[in-house]
Amino acid sequence: MGLTARHLEENGIPTVIIGSALDIIEHCGAPRYLFTDLPLGNPIGHPGNMDEQRRVVGLGLGLFESVTAANKTVHAPVRWSESNDWRARYAEVKPEEMARLKAAGDARRALRQTLKVEGKLRNQDDST
Amino acid sequence: MNHTLTQYMQRTRDFYAAQGFERAYVWTQNDTTPFTRPAKPLKDCRLGIVTTAALHERKSTDKRATACAPIEPAPKQLWGNDLAWDKTVTHMNDLGSYFPLAALQAEVSAGRLGSLTDRFYCVPTEYSQRQTIDVDAPQVLKWLQEDRADIALLVPL
């Protein structure tokens, strides 16, 4: 999404990104970014919490008014839970699951090879 | 960087390495960032919503493409099960948690934001940065311009 924001901005449309992958967005470089430290999948707020979602959107809109230079990140005052356990769940690699992960990778590579032969490989996979 | 935050790039590299992929993904990195100031006050701006969610369910191997759809009637659901997000800890059952149409409409009603474009826009998450730069982002720009958007809110899942 960072690349899309940059393209819009280069062509005269100011942007705000609201999202939860701080490292990826800042690595890319975004004009205005509201960081919500929530699990990927619900960048606007907890499911079912409309008040929080309104606050986050309000903060995001505020960046159009307040930011005067690129690469501005604002941290939204949101928290997923008292525990940080959720952080380790994303793309988790457990030692006891290495064989299963390797097998899943092998299956994926085999499927991609089949799709490549059939001309159905999507752009995501065009580098292999 | 605060290392208590989730390190998505490193976790993704580790995950694909565990799956036996030999070449790590290289995220784009830029030295400079473009910046455009809004030409008018927020209360007079027309805003377009851009999401990485899709209009329909996709499999991980399905080809992805940009799309747009009307904001009225509001979509009941958007889709992203083929994307990488924390499916073990959250869900996409509440549209407002990832697609802030209702919250933005409330801002319009309150007079803080001018209006919304008649359509919203889906831009896929792509492995190929060239696809995003050369094809997808220009298409979204074209739609935003057709819909006379002044500003855009981008919400990646």
CSV table of C-alpha atoms in Angstrom, one decimal:
chain,number,residue,atom,x,y,z
A,1,MET,CA,0.0,0.0,0.0
A,2,GLY,CA,3.0,2.2,0.5
A,3,LEU,CA,3.8,2.1,-3.2
A,4,THR,CA,0.3,3.0,-4.1
A,5,ALA,CA,0.3,6.0,-1.7
A,6,ARG,CA,3.5,7.2,-3.2
A,7,HIS,CA,2.1,7.0,-6.7
A,8,LEU,CA,-1.0,8.9,-5.7
A,9,GLU,CA,1.0,11.5,-3.9
A,10,GLU,CA,3.4,12.0,-6.9
A,11,ASN,CA,0.3,12.6,-9.0
A,12,GLY,CA,-1.3,15.2,-6.8
A,13,ILE,CA,-3.6,13.3,-4.5
A,14,PRO,CA,-2.7,13.6,-0.8
A,15,THR,CA,-2.9,10.3,1.1
A,16,VAL,CA,-3.1,8.9,4.6
A,17,ILE,CA,-2.3,5.3,5.4
A,18,ILE,CA,-3.9,3.7,8.5
A,19,GLY,CA,-2.3,0.4,9.1
A,20,SER,CA,-0.6,-1.9,11.5
A,21,ALA,CA,2.7,-3.0,9.9
A,22,LEU,CA,4.9,-0.2,11.1
A,23,ASP,CA,8.2,-1.6,9.9
A,24,ILE,CA,7.0,-2.3,6.4
A,25,ILE,CA,5.3,1.1,5.9
A,26,GLU,CA,8.3,3.1,7.3
A,27,HIS,CA,10.7,1.0,5.3
A,28,CYS,CA,8.8,1.9,2.1
A,29,GLY,CA,8.4,5.6,3.1
A,30,ALA,CA,4.8,7.0,3.3
A,31,PRO,CA,3.7,10.6,3.2
A,32,ARG,CA,1.3,10.4,6.2
A,33,TYR,CA,0.9,7.3,8.3
A,34,LEU,CA,-1.3,6.6,11.3
A,35,PHE,CA,0.1,3.5,13.0
A,36,THR,CA,-2.4,1.3,14.8
A,37,ASP,CA,-0.6,-1.3,16.9
A,38,LEU,CA,-3.2,-4.0,16.4
A,39,PRO,CA,-3.0,-7.5,14.8
A,40,LEU,CA,-3.0,-7.3,11.0
A,41,GLY,CA,-6.6,-7.8,9.7
A,42,ASN,CA,-8.2,-4.9,11.6
A,43,PRO,CA,-6.2,-1.7,11.2
A,44,ILE,CA,-9.1,0.6,12.1
A,45,GLY,CA,-9.8,-0.9,15.5
A,46,HIS,CA,-11.1,-3.8,17.4
A,47,PRO,CA,-14.0,-5.6,15.7
A,48,GLY,CA,-17.2,-4.4,17.2
A,49,ASN,CA,-15.8,-1.3,18.8
A,50,MET,CA,-17.3,1.5,16.7
A,51,ASP,CA,-16.2,4.2,19.2
A,52,GLU,CA,-12.6,3.2,18.8
A,53,GLN,CA,-13.0,2.9,15.0
A,54,ARG,CA,-14.4,6.4,14.9
A,55,ARG,CA,-11.5,7.8,17.0
A,56,VAL,CA,-8.9,6.1,14.8
A,57,VAL,CA,-10.5,7.5,11.6
A,58,GLY,CA,-10.7,10.9,13.2
A,59,LEU,CA,-7.0,10.8,14.0
A,60,GLY,CA,-6.3,9.6,10.4
A,61,LEU,CA,-8.2,12.5,8.9
A,62,GLY,CA,-6.4,14.9,11.1
A,63,LEU,CA,-3.1,14.0,9.4
A,64,PHE,CA,-4.4,15.7,6.2
A,65,GLU,CA,-4.6,18.9,8.2
A,66,SER,CA,-1.6,18.7,10.5
A,67,VAL,CA,1.3,17.0,8.5
A,68,THR,CA,3.5,19.5,6.7
A,69,ALA,CA,6.3,17.1,5.4
A,70,ALA,CA,6.6,13.5,4.2
A,71,ASN,CA,7.4,10.4,6.3
A,72,LYS,CA,5.3,11.5,9.2
A,73,THR,CA,4.1,8.6,11.5
A,74,VAL,CA,1.7,9.1,14.3
A,75,HIS,CA,1.0,6.3,16.8
A,76,ALA,CA,-2.7,5.9,17.5
A,77,PRO,CA,-3.5,5.3,21.2
A,78,VAL,CA,-4.9,1.8,20.7
A,79,ARG,CA,-3.9,-1.5,22.3
A,80,TRP,CA,-5.1,-4.9,21.4
A,81,SER,CA,-4.9,-6.5,24.8
A,82,GLU,CA,-3.1,-6.4,28.1
A,83,SER,CA,-1.0,-9.3,26.9
A,84,ASN,CA,1.5,-9.1,24.0
A,85,ASP,CA,1.1,-12.8,23.2
A,86,TRP,CA,-0.6,-12.0,19.9
A,87,ARG,CA,2.6,-10.7,18.4
A,88,ALA,CA,4.2,-14.1,18.4
A,89,ARG,CA,1.2,-15.7,16.6
A,90,TYR,CA,1.9,-14.0,13.2
A,91,ALA,CA,3.8,-16.3,10.9
A,92,GLU,CA,4.8,-18.3,13.9
A,93,VAL,CA,7.6,-20.9,13.4
A,94,LYS,CA,7.5,-23.5,16.1
A,95,PRO,CA,10.4,-25.9,16.3
A,96,GLU,CA,8.1,-28.9,16.5
A,97,GLU,CA,6.4,-27.7,13.2
A,98,MET,CA,9.5,-27.4,11.0
A,99,ALA,CA,8.7,-30.6,9.1
A,100,ARG,CA,5.1,-29.5,8.5
A,101,LEU,CA,6.2,-26.1,7.3
A,102,LYS,CA,8.8,-27.5,5.0
A,103,ALA,CA,6.2,-29.9,3.5
A,104,ALA,CA,3.8,-27.0,3.0
A,105,GLY,CA,6.6,-25.1,1.2
A,106,ASP,CA,7.3,-28.1,-1.0
A,107,ALA,CA,3.6,-28.4,-1.8
A,108,ARG,CA,3.4,-24.8,-2.7
A,109,ARG,CA,6.4,-24.9,-4.9
A,110,ALA,CA,5.0,-27.9,-6.7
A,111,LEU,CA,1.6,-26.2,-7.2
A,112,ARG,CA,3.4,-23.1,-8.5
A,113,GLN,CA,5.3,-25.2,-11.0
A,114,THR,CA,2.0,-26.7,-12.2
A,115,LEU,CA,0.4,-23.3,-12.6
A,116,LYS,CA,3.5,-22.0,-14.4
A,117,VAL,CA,3.2,-24.7,-17.0
A,118,GLU,CA,-0.5,-23.9,-17.4
A,119,GLY,CA,0.2,-20.2,-17.7
A,120,LYS,CA,-1.9,-19.5,-14.6
A,121,LEU,CA,0.9,-18.3,-12.3
A,122,ARG,CA,-0.2,-15.0,-10.7
A,123,ASN,CA,2.1,-12.0,-10.6
A,124,GLN,CA,3.0,-12.6,-7.0
A,125,ASP,CA,4.8,-15.8,-8.0
A,126,ASP,CA,6.4,-14.6,-11.2
A,127,SER,CA,9.9,-14.4,-9.8
A,128,THR,CA,10.4,-18.2,-9.3
B,1,MET,CA,12.6,1.2,16.5
B,2,ASN,CA,10.8,-0.1,19.5
B,3,HIS,CA,11.5,-3.8,19.5
B,4,THR,CA,8.4,-4.6,21.6
B,5,LEU,CA,6.5,-4.0,18.4
B,6,THR,CA,5.8,-6.8,15.9
B,7,GLN,CA,8.7,-7.2,13.5
B,8,TYR,CA,6.6,-8.2,10.4
B,9,MET,CA,9.5,-8.2,7.9
B,10,GLN,CA,11.7,-10.4,10.0
B,11,ARG,CA,8.9,-12.8,11.0
B,12,THR,CA,7.9,-13.1,7.3
B,13,ARG,CA,11.5,-13.8,6.3
B,14,ASP,CA,11.8,-16.5,9.0
B,15,PHE,CA,8.5,-18.1,8.0
B,16,TYR,CA,9.3,-18.5,4.4
B,17,ALA,CA,12.8,-19.7,5.2
B,18,ALA,CA,11.2,-22.4,7.3
B,19,GLN,CA,9.1,-23.3,4.3
B,20,GLY,CA,12.3,-23.8,2.3
B,21,PHE,CA,12.2,-20.7,0.1
B,22,GLU,CA,15.8,-19.8,-0.6
B,23,ARG,CA,15.4,-16.2,-1.6
B,24,ALA,CA,14.0,-13.8,0.9
B,25,TYR,CA,11.5,-11.2,-0.2
B,26,VAL,CA,13.0,-7.7,-0.5
B,27,TRP,CA,10.7,-5.0,0.6
B,28,THR,CA,10.9,-1.7,-1.3
B,29,GLN,CA,13.0,1.0,0.4
B,30,ASN,CA,13.1,4.6,-0.7
B,31,ASP,CA,15.4,7.5,0.1
B,32,THR,CA,12.8,10.2,-0.5
B,33,THR,CA,9.0,10.3,-0.2
B,34,PRO,CA,6.6,12.4,-2.4
B,35,PHE,CA,4.3,14.8,-0.6
B,36,THR,CA,1.3,16.8,-1.8
B,37,ARG,CA,-0.5,19.2,0.4
B,38,PRO,CA,-4.4,19.2,0.3
B,39,ALA,CA,-5.6,22.0,-2.0
B,40,LYS,CA,-8.6,22.8,0.2
B,41,PRO,CA,-9.8,22.4,3.8
B,42,LEU,CA,-10.8,18.9,4.9
B,43,LYS,CA,-14.5,20.0,5.2
B,44,ASP,CA,-14.4,20.7,1.4
B,45,CYS,CA,-12.5,17.6,0.3
B,46,ARG,CA,-13.9,14.5,-1.4
B,47,LEU,CA,-12.2,11.4,-0.1
B,48,GLY,CA,-11.7,8.0,-1.8
B,49,ILE,CA,-11.1,4.8,0.3
B,50,VAL,CA,-8.5,2.4,-0.9
B,51,THR,CA,-8.3,-1.1,0.6
B,52,THR,CA,-6.2,-4.2,0.1
B,53,ALA,CA,-9.3,-6.3,0.7
B,54,ALA,CA,-11.1,-7.9,-2.3
B,55,LEU,CA,-14.7,-7.8,-3.5
B,56,HIS,CA,-14.9,-11.6,-3.7
B,57,GLU,CA,-13.3,-14.5,-2.0
B,58,ARG,CA,-10.0,-15.6,-3.5
B,59,LYS,CA,-7.7,-18.5,-3.2
B,60,SER,CA,-4.0,-17.8,-2.5
B,61,THR,CA,-3.2,-19.0,-6.1
B,62,ASP,CA,-5.8,-16.9,-7.8
B,63,LYS,CA,-4.7,-13.9,-9.9
B,64,ARG,CA,-5.3,-10.6,-8.1
B,65,ALA,CA,-6.5,-7.5,-9.8
B,66,THR,CA,-7.6,-4.0,-8.9
B,67,ALA,CA,-11.3,-3.4,-8.6
B,68,CYS,CA,-13.8,-0.7,-7.7
B,69,ALA,CA,-17.4,-0.8,-6.5
B,70,PRO,CA,-20.1,1.7,-5.3
B,71,ILE,CA,-20.1,2.8,-1.6
B,72,GLU,CA,-23.9,2.7,-1.8
B,73,PRO,CA,-25.2,0.3,-0.9
B,74,ALA,CA,-22.3,-0.4,1.4
B,75,PRO,CA,-20.6,-3.8,0.9
B,76,LYS,CA,-21.7,-6.3,3.5
B,77,GLN,CA,-18.3,-7.9,3.5
B,78,LEU,CA,-15.0,-7.7,1.8
B,79,TRP,CA,-12.5,-10.5,1.5
B,80,GLY,CA,-8.9,-11.1,2.5
B,81,ASN,CA,-8.4,-14.8,3.5
B,82,ASP,CA,-5.7,-15.1,0.9
B,83,LEU,CA,-3.6,-12.4,2.5
B,84,ALA,CA,-1.2,-12.7,5.4
B,85,TRP,CA,-2.9,-11.4,8.6
B,86,ASP,CA,-3.4,-12.8,12.1
B,87,LYS,CA,-6.2,-15.2,11.5
B,88,THR,CA,-5.5,-17.0,14.8
B,89,VAL,CA,-6.2,-13.9,16.9
B,90,THR,CA,-8.8,-11.8,14.9
B,91,HIS,CA,-11.3,-11.9,12.1
B,92,MET,CA,-12.9,-9.9,9.3
B,93,ASN,CA,-16.5,-10.2,10.4
B,94,ASP,CA,-16.8,-6.5,11.3
B,95,LEU,CA,-16.4,-4.4,8.1
B,96,GLY,CA,-15.7,-1.3,10.1
B,97,SER,CA,-12.6,-2.8,11.7
B,98,TYR,CA,-10.8,-2.7,8.3
B,99,PHE,CA,-12.9,-0.7,5.9
B,100,PRO,CA,-13.9,2.6,7.6
B,101,LEU,CA,-16.9,3.5,5.4
B,102,ALA,CA,-19.3,4.0,8.3
B,103,ALA,CA,-16.8,6.0,10.3
B,104,LEU,CA,-16.1,8.3,7.4
B,105,GLN,CA,-19.8,8.8,6.6
B,106,ALA,CA,-20.2,9.9,10.2
B,107,GLU,CA,-17.4,12.4,9.6
B,108,VAL,CA,-19.2,13.7,6.5
B,109,SER,CA,-22.4,14.0,8.5
B,110,ALA,CA,-20.6,15.9,11.2
B,111,GLY,CA,-19.3,18.3,8.7
B,112,ARG,CA,-15.6,17.6,9.3
B,113,LEU,CA,-15.1,15.9,5.9
B,114,GLY,CA,-16.6,17.2,2.7
B,115,SER,CA,-17.8,14.0,1.0
B,116,LEU,CA,-16.8,10.5,-0.2
B,117,THR,CA,-16.3,9.4,-3.8
B,118,ASP,CA,-19.2,7.3,-5.1
B,119,ARG,CA,-16.8,4.3,-5.4
B,120,PHE,CA,-14.2,2.7,-3.3
B,121,TYR,CA,-11.1,1.0,-4.7
B,122,CYS,CA,-9.4,-2.4,-4.1
B,123,VAL,CA,-5.6,-2.6,-4.8
B,124,PRO,CA,-4.2,-6.1,-4.3
B,125,THR,CA,-1.1,-6.9,-2.2
B,126,GLU,CA,1.3,-8.1,-4.8
B,127,TYR,CA,4.7,-9.9,-4.6
B,128,SER,CA,5.6,-8.0,-7.8
B,129,GLN,CA,6.4,-4.4,-7.0
B,130,ARG,CA,6.5,-3.7,-10.7
B,131,GLN,CA,2.9,-4.8,-11.0
B,132,THR,CA,1.9,-2.4,-8.3
B,133,ILE,CA,4.0,0.5,-9.6
B,134,ASP,CA,3.2,0.1,-13.3
B,135,VAL,CA,-0.3,-1.3,-13.3
B,136,ASP,CA,-2.3,-1.3,-10.1
B,137,ALA,CA,-1.4,2.1,-8.6
B,138,PRO,CA,-2.0,3.9,-12.0
B,139,GLN,CA,-5.4,2.2,-12.2
B,140,VAL,CA,-6.4,3.4,-8.8
B,141,LEU,CA,-5.1,6.9,-9.6
B,142,LYS,CA,-7.3,6.9,-12.8
B,143,TRP,CA,-10.4,5.9,-10.8
B,144,LEU,CA,-9.8,8.5,-8.1
B,145,GLN,CA,-9.4,11.2,-10.8
B,146,GLU,CA,-12.5,10.0,-12.6
B,147,ASP,CA,-14.4,10.3,-9.3
B,148,ARG,CA,-12.9,13.8,-8.6
B,149,ALA,CA,-11.2,12.7,-5.3
B,150,ASP,CA,-9.2,15.4,-3.6
B,151,ILE,CA,-7.6,13.0,-1.0
B,152,ALA,CA,-7.3,9.3,-0.4
B,153,LEU,CA,-7.4,7.1,2.7
B,154,LEU,CA,-5.4,3.9,2.2
B,155,VAL,CA,-6.2,1.0,4.6
B,156,PRO,CA,-4.1,-2.1,4.2
B,157,LEU,CA,-5.3,-5.2,6.0
